[in-house]
PDB file of C-alpha atoms in Angstrom:
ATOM      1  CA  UNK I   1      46.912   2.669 142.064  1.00  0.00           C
ATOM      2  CA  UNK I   2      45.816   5.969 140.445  1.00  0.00           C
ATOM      3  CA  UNK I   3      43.360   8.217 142.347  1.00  0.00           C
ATOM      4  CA  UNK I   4      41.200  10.956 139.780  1.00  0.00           C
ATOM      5  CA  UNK I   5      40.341  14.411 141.274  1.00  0.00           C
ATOM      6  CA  UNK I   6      39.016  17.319 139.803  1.00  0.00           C
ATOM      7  CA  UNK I   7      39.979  20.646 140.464  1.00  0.00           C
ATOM      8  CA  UNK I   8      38.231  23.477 138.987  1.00  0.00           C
ATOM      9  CA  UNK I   9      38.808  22.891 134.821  1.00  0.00           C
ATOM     10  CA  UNK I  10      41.354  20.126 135.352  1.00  0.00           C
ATOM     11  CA  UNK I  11      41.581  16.342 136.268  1.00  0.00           C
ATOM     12  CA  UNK I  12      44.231  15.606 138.165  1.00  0.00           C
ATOM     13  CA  UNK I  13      46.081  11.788 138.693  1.00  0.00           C
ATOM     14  CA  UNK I  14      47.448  11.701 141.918  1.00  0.00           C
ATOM     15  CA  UNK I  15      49.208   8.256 142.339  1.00  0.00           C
ATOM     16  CA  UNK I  16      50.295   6.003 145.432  1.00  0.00           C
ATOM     17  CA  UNK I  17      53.144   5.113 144.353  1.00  0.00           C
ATOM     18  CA  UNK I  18      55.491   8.111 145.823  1.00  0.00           C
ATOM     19  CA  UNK I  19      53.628  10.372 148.501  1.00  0.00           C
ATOM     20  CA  UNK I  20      54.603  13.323 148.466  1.00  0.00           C
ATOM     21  CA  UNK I  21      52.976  16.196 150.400  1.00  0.00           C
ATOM     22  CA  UNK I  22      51.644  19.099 148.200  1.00  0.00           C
ATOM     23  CA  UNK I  23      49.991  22.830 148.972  1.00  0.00           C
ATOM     24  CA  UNK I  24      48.260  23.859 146.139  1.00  0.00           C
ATOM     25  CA  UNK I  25      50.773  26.288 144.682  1.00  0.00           C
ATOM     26  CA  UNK I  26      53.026  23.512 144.259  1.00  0.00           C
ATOM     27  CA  UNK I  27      53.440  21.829 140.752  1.00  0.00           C
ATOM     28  CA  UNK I  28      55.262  18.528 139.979  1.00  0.00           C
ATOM     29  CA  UNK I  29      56.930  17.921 136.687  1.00  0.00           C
ATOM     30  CA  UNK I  30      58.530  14.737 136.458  1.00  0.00           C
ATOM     31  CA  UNK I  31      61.852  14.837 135.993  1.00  0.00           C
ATOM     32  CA  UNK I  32      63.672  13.082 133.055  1.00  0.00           C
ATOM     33  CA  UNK I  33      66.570  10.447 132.474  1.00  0.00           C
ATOM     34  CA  UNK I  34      68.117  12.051 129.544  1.00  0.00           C
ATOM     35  CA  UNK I  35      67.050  14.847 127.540  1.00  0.00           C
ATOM     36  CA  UNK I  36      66.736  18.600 127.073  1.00  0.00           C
ATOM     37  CA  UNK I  37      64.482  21.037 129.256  1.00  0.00           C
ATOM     38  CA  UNK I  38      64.195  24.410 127.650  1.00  0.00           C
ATOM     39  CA  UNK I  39      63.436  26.992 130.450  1.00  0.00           C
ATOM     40  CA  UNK I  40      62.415  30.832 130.195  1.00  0.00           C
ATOM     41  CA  UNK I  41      60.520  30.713 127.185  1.00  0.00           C
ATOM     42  CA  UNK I  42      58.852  34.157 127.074  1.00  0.00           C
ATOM     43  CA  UNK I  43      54.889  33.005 127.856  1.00  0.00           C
ATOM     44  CA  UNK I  44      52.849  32.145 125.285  1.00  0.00           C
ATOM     45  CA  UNK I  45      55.816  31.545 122.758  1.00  0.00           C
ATOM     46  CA  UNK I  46      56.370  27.410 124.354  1.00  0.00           C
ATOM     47  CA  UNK I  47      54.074  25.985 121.386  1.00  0.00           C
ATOM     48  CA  UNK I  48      55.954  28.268 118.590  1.00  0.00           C
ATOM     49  CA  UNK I  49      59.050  26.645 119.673  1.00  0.00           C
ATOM     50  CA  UNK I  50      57.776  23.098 119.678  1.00  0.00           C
ATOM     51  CA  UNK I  51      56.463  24.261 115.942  1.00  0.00           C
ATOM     52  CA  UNK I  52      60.167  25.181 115.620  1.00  0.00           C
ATOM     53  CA  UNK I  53      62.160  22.321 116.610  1.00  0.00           C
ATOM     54  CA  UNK I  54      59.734  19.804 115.030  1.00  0.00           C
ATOM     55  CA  UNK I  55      59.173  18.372 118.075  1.00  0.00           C
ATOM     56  CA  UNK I  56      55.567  16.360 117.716  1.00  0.00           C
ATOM     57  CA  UNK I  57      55.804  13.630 119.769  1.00  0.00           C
ATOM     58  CA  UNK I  58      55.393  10.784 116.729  1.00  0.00           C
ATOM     59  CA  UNK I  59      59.115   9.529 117.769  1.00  0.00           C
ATOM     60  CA  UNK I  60      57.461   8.595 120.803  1.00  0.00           C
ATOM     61  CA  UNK I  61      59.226  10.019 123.404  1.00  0.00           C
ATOM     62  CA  UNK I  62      57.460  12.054 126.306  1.00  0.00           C
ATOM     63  CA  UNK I  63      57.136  15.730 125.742  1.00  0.00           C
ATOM     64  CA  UNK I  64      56.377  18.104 128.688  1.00  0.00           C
ATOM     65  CA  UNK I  65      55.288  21.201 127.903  1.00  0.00           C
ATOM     66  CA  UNK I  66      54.117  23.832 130.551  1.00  0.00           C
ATOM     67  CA  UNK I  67      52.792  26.953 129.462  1.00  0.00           C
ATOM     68  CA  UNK I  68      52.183  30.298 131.630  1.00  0.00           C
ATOM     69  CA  UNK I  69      54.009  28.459 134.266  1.00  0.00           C
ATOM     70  CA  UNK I  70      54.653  31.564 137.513  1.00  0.00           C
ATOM     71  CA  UNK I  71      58.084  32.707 137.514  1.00  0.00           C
ATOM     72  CA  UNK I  72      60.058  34.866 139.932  1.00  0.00           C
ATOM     73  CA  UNK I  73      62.098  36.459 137.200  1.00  0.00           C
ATOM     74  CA  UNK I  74      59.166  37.008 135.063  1.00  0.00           C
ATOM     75  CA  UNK I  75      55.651  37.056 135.800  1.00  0.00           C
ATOM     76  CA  UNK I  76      55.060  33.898 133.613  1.00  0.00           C
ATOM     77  CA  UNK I  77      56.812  31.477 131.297  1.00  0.00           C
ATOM     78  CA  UNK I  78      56.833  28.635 129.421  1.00  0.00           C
ATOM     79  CA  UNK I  79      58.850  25.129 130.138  1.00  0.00           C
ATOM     80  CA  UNK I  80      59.693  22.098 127.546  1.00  0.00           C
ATOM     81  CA  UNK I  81      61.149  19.025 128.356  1.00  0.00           C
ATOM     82  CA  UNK I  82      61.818  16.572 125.766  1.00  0.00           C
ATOM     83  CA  UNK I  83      63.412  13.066 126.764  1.00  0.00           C
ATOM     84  CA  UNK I  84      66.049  11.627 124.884  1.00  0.00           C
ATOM     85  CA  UNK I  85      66.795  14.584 121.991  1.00  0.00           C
ATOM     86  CA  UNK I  86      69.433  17.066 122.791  1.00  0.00           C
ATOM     87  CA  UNK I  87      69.178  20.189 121.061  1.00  0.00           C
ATOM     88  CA  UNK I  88      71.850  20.909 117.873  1.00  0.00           C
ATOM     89  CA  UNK I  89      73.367  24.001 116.868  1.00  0.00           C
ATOM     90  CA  UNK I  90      70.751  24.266 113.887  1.00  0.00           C
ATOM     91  CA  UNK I  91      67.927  24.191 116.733  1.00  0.00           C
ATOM     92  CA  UNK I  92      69.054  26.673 119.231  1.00  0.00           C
ATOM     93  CA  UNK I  93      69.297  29.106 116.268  1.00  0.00           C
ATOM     94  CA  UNK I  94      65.995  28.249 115.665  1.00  0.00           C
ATOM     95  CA  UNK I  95      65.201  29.037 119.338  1.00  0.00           C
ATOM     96  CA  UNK I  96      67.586  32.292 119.344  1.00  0.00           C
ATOM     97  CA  UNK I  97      64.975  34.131 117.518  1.00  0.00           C
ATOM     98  CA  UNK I  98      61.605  32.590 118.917  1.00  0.00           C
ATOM     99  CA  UNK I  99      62.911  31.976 122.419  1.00  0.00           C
ATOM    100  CA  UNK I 100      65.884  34.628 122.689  1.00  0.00           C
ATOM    101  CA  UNK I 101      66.093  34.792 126.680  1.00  0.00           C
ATOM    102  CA  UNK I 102      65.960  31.411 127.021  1.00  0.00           C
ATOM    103  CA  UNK I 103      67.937  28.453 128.848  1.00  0.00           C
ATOM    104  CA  UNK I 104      68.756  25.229 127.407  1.00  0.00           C
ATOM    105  CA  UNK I 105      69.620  22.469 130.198  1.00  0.00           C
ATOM    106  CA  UNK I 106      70.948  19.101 128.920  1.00  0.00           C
ATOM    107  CA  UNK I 107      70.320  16.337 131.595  1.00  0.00           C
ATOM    108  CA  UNK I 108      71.937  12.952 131.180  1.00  0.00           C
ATOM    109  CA  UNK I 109      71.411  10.244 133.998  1.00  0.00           C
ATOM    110  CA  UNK I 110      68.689  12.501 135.924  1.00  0.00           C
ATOM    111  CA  UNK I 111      71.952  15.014 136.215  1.00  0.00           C
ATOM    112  CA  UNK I 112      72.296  18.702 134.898  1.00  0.00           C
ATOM    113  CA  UNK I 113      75.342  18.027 132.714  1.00  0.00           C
ATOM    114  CA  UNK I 114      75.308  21.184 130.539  1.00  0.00           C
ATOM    115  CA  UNK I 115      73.162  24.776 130.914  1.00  0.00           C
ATOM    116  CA  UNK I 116      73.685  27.141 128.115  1.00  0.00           C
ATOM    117  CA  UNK I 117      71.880  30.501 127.385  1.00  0.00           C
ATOM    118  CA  UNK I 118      70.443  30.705 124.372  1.00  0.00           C
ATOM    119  CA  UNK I 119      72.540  33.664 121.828  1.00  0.00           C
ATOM    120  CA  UNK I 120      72.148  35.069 118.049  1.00  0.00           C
ATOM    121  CA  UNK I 121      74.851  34.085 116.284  1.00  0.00           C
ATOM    122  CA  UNK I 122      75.873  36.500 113.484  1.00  0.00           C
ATOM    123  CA  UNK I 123      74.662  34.373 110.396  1.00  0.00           C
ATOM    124  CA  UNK I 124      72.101  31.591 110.080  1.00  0.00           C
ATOM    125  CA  UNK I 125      72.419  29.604 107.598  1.00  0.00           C
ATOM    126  CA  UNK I 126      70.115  26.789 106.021  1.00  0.00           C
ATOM    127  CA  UNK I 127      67.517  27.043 108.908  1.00  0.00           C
ATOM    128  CA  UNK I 128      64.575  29.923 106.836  1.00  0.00           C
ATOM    129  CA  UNK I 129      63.679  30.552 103.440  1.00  0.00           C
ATOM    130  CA  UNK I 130      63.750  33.733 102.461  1.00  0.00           C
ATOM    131  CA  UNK I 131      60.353  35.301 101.649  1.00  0.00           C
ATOM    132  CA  UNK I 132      61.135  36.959  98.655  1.00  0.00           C
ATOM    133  CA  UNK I 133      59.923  34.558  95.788  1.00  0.00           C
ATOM    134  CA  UNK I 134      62.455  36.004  93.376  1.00  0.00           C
ATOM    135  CA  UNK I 135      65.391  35.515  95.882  1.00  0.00           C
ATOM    136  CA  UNK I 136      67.793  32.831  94.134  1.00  0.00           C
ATOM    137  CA  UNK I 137      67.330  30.368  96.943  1.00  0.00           C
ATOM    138  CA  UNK I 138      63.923  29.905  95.914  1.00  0.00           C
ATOM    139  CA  UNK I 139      64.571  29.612  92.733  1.00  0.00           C
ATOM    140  CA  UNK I 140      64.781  25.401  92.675  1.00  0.00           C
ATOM    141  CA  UNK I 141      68.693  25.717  92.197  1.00  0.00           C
ATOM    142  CA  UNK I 142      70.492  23.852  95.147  1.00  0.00           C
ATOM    143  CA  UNK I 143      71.512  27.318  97.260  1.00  0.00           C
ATOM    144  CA  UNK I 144      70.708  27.404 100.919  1.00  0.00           C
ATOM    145  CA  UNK I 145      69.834  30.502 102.473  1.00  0.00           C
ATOM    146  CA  UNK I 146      72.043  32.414 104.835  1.00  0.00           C
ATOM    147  CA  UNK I 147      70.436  35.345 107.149  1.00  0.00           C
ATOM    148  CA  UNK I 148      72.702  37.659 108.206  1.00  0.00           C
ATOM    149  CA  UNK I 149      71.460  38.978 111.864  1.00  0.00           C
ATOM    150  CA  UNK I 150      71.472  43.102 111.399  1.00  0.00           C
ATOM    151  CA  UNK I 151      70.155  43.460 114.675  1.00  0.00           C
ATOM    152  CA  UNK I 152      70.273  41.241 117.946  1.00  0.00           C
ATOM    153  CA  UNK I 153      67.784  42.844 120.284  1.00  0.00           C
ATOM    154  CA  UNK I 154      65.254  43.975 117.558  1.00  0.00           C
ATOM    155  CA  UNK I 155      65.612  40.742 115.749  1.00  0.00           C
ATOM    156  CA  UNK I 156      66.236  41.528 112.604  1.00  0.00           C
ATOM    157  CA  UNK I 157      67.515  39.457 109.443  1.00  0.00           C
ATOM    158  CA  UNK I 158      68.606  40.426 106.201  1.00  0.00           C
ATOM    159  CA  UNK I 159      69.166  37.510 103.883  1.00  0.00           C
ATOM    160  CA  UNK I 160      72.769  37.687 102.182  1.00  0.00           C
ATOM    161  CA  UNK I 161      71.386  36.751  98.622  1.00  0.00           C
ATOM    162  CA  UNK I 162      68.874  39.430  97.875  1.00  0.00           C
ATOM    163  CA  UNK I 163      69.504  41.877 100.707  1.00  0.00           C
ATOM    164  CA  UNK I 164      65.812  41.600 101.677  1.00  0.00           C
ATOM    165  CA  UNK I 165      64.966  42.052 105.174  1.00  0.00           C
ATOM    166  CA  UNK I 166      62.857  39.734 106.924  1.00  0.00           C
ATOM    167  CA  UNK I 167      60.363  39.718 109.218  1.00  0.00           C
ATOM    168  CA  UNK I 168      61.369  36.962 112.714  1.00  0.00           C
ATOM    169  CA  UNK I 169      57.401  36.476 112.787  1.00  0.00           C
ATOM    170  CA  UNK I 170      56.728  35.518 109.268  1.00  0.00           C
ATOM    171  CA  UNK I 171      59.860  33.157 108.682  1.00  0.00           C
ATOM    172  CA  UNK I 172      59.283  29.931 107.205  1.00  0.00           C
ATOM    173  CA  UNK I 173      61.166  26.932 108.115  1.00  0.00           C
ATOM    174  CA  UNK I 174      62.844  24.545 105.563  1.00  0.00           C
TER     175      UNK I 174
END
């Protein structure tokens, strides 16, 4: 049995089947079987990443995404939990650059089997285009791009082709 209350802008379900006592700071996420929760997401940036990773929801699994969530570390942040995908190397690059002080907890049977901080690695390679339209991996041939990272903490990329340097706001995603 499901009991609706509103509270200021939101409705909230409360239901009878587990009781458990709540002050109103308090916020309960439900935890998941298997699956990844990406934590420390700088806040604001949790529906860039979701962009990202492709992650839409039409595979039907249950997406949890908490956005300018109060942090003791930070001020705010962002949370996503997705059940039943784990994260590959392809999409924590992705997240290096849009998430880059982020966590990446792997839970399999309700358990934290793996936590990993998310890092640049020194190339990327197949993830962006490039931006310049007469770069030869835009040029229909089968090349892949590779970005070279330049610089870690500023973010940026250079790609390897055309030596163009690229902007980690404006990169498009193959």
């Amino acid at each position: 049995m499901e009991k609706r209350i509103a509270h200021s802008n939101s409705i909230i379900y409360m239901s009878t089947i587990q009781s458990i006592p709540m002050s109103e700071s308090d916020l309960i996420v439900r935890r998941i079987k298997n699956g990844t929760v990406i934590d420390h997401i700088e806040a604001g940036k949790g529906l860039k990443v979701l962009n990202a990773l492709e992650i839409d929801g039409k595979d039907g699994n249950v997406i949890t995404i908490a956005l300018n969530v109060p942090s003791a570390k930070v001020s705010k942040k962002d949370i996503i939990k997705v059940e039943n995908r784990f994260l590959k190397d392809d999409d924590t690059n992705k997240l290096a650059l849009i998430a880059p002080k982020a966590t990446v907890n792997i839970i399999k049977d309700y358990k934290l089997v793996e936590k990993r901080r998310v890092t640049l690695p020194n190339e990327i390679e197949r993830i962006f285009r490039c931006s310049n339209p007469d770069c030869i991996t835009n040029s229909g041939e089968d090349i892949e791009s590779i970005m070279d990272v330049v610089d870690k903490m500023g973010l940026v990329l250079r790609c390897r082709y055309c030596t163009r340097i690229l902007d980690v706001n404006e990169l498009k995603y193959y």
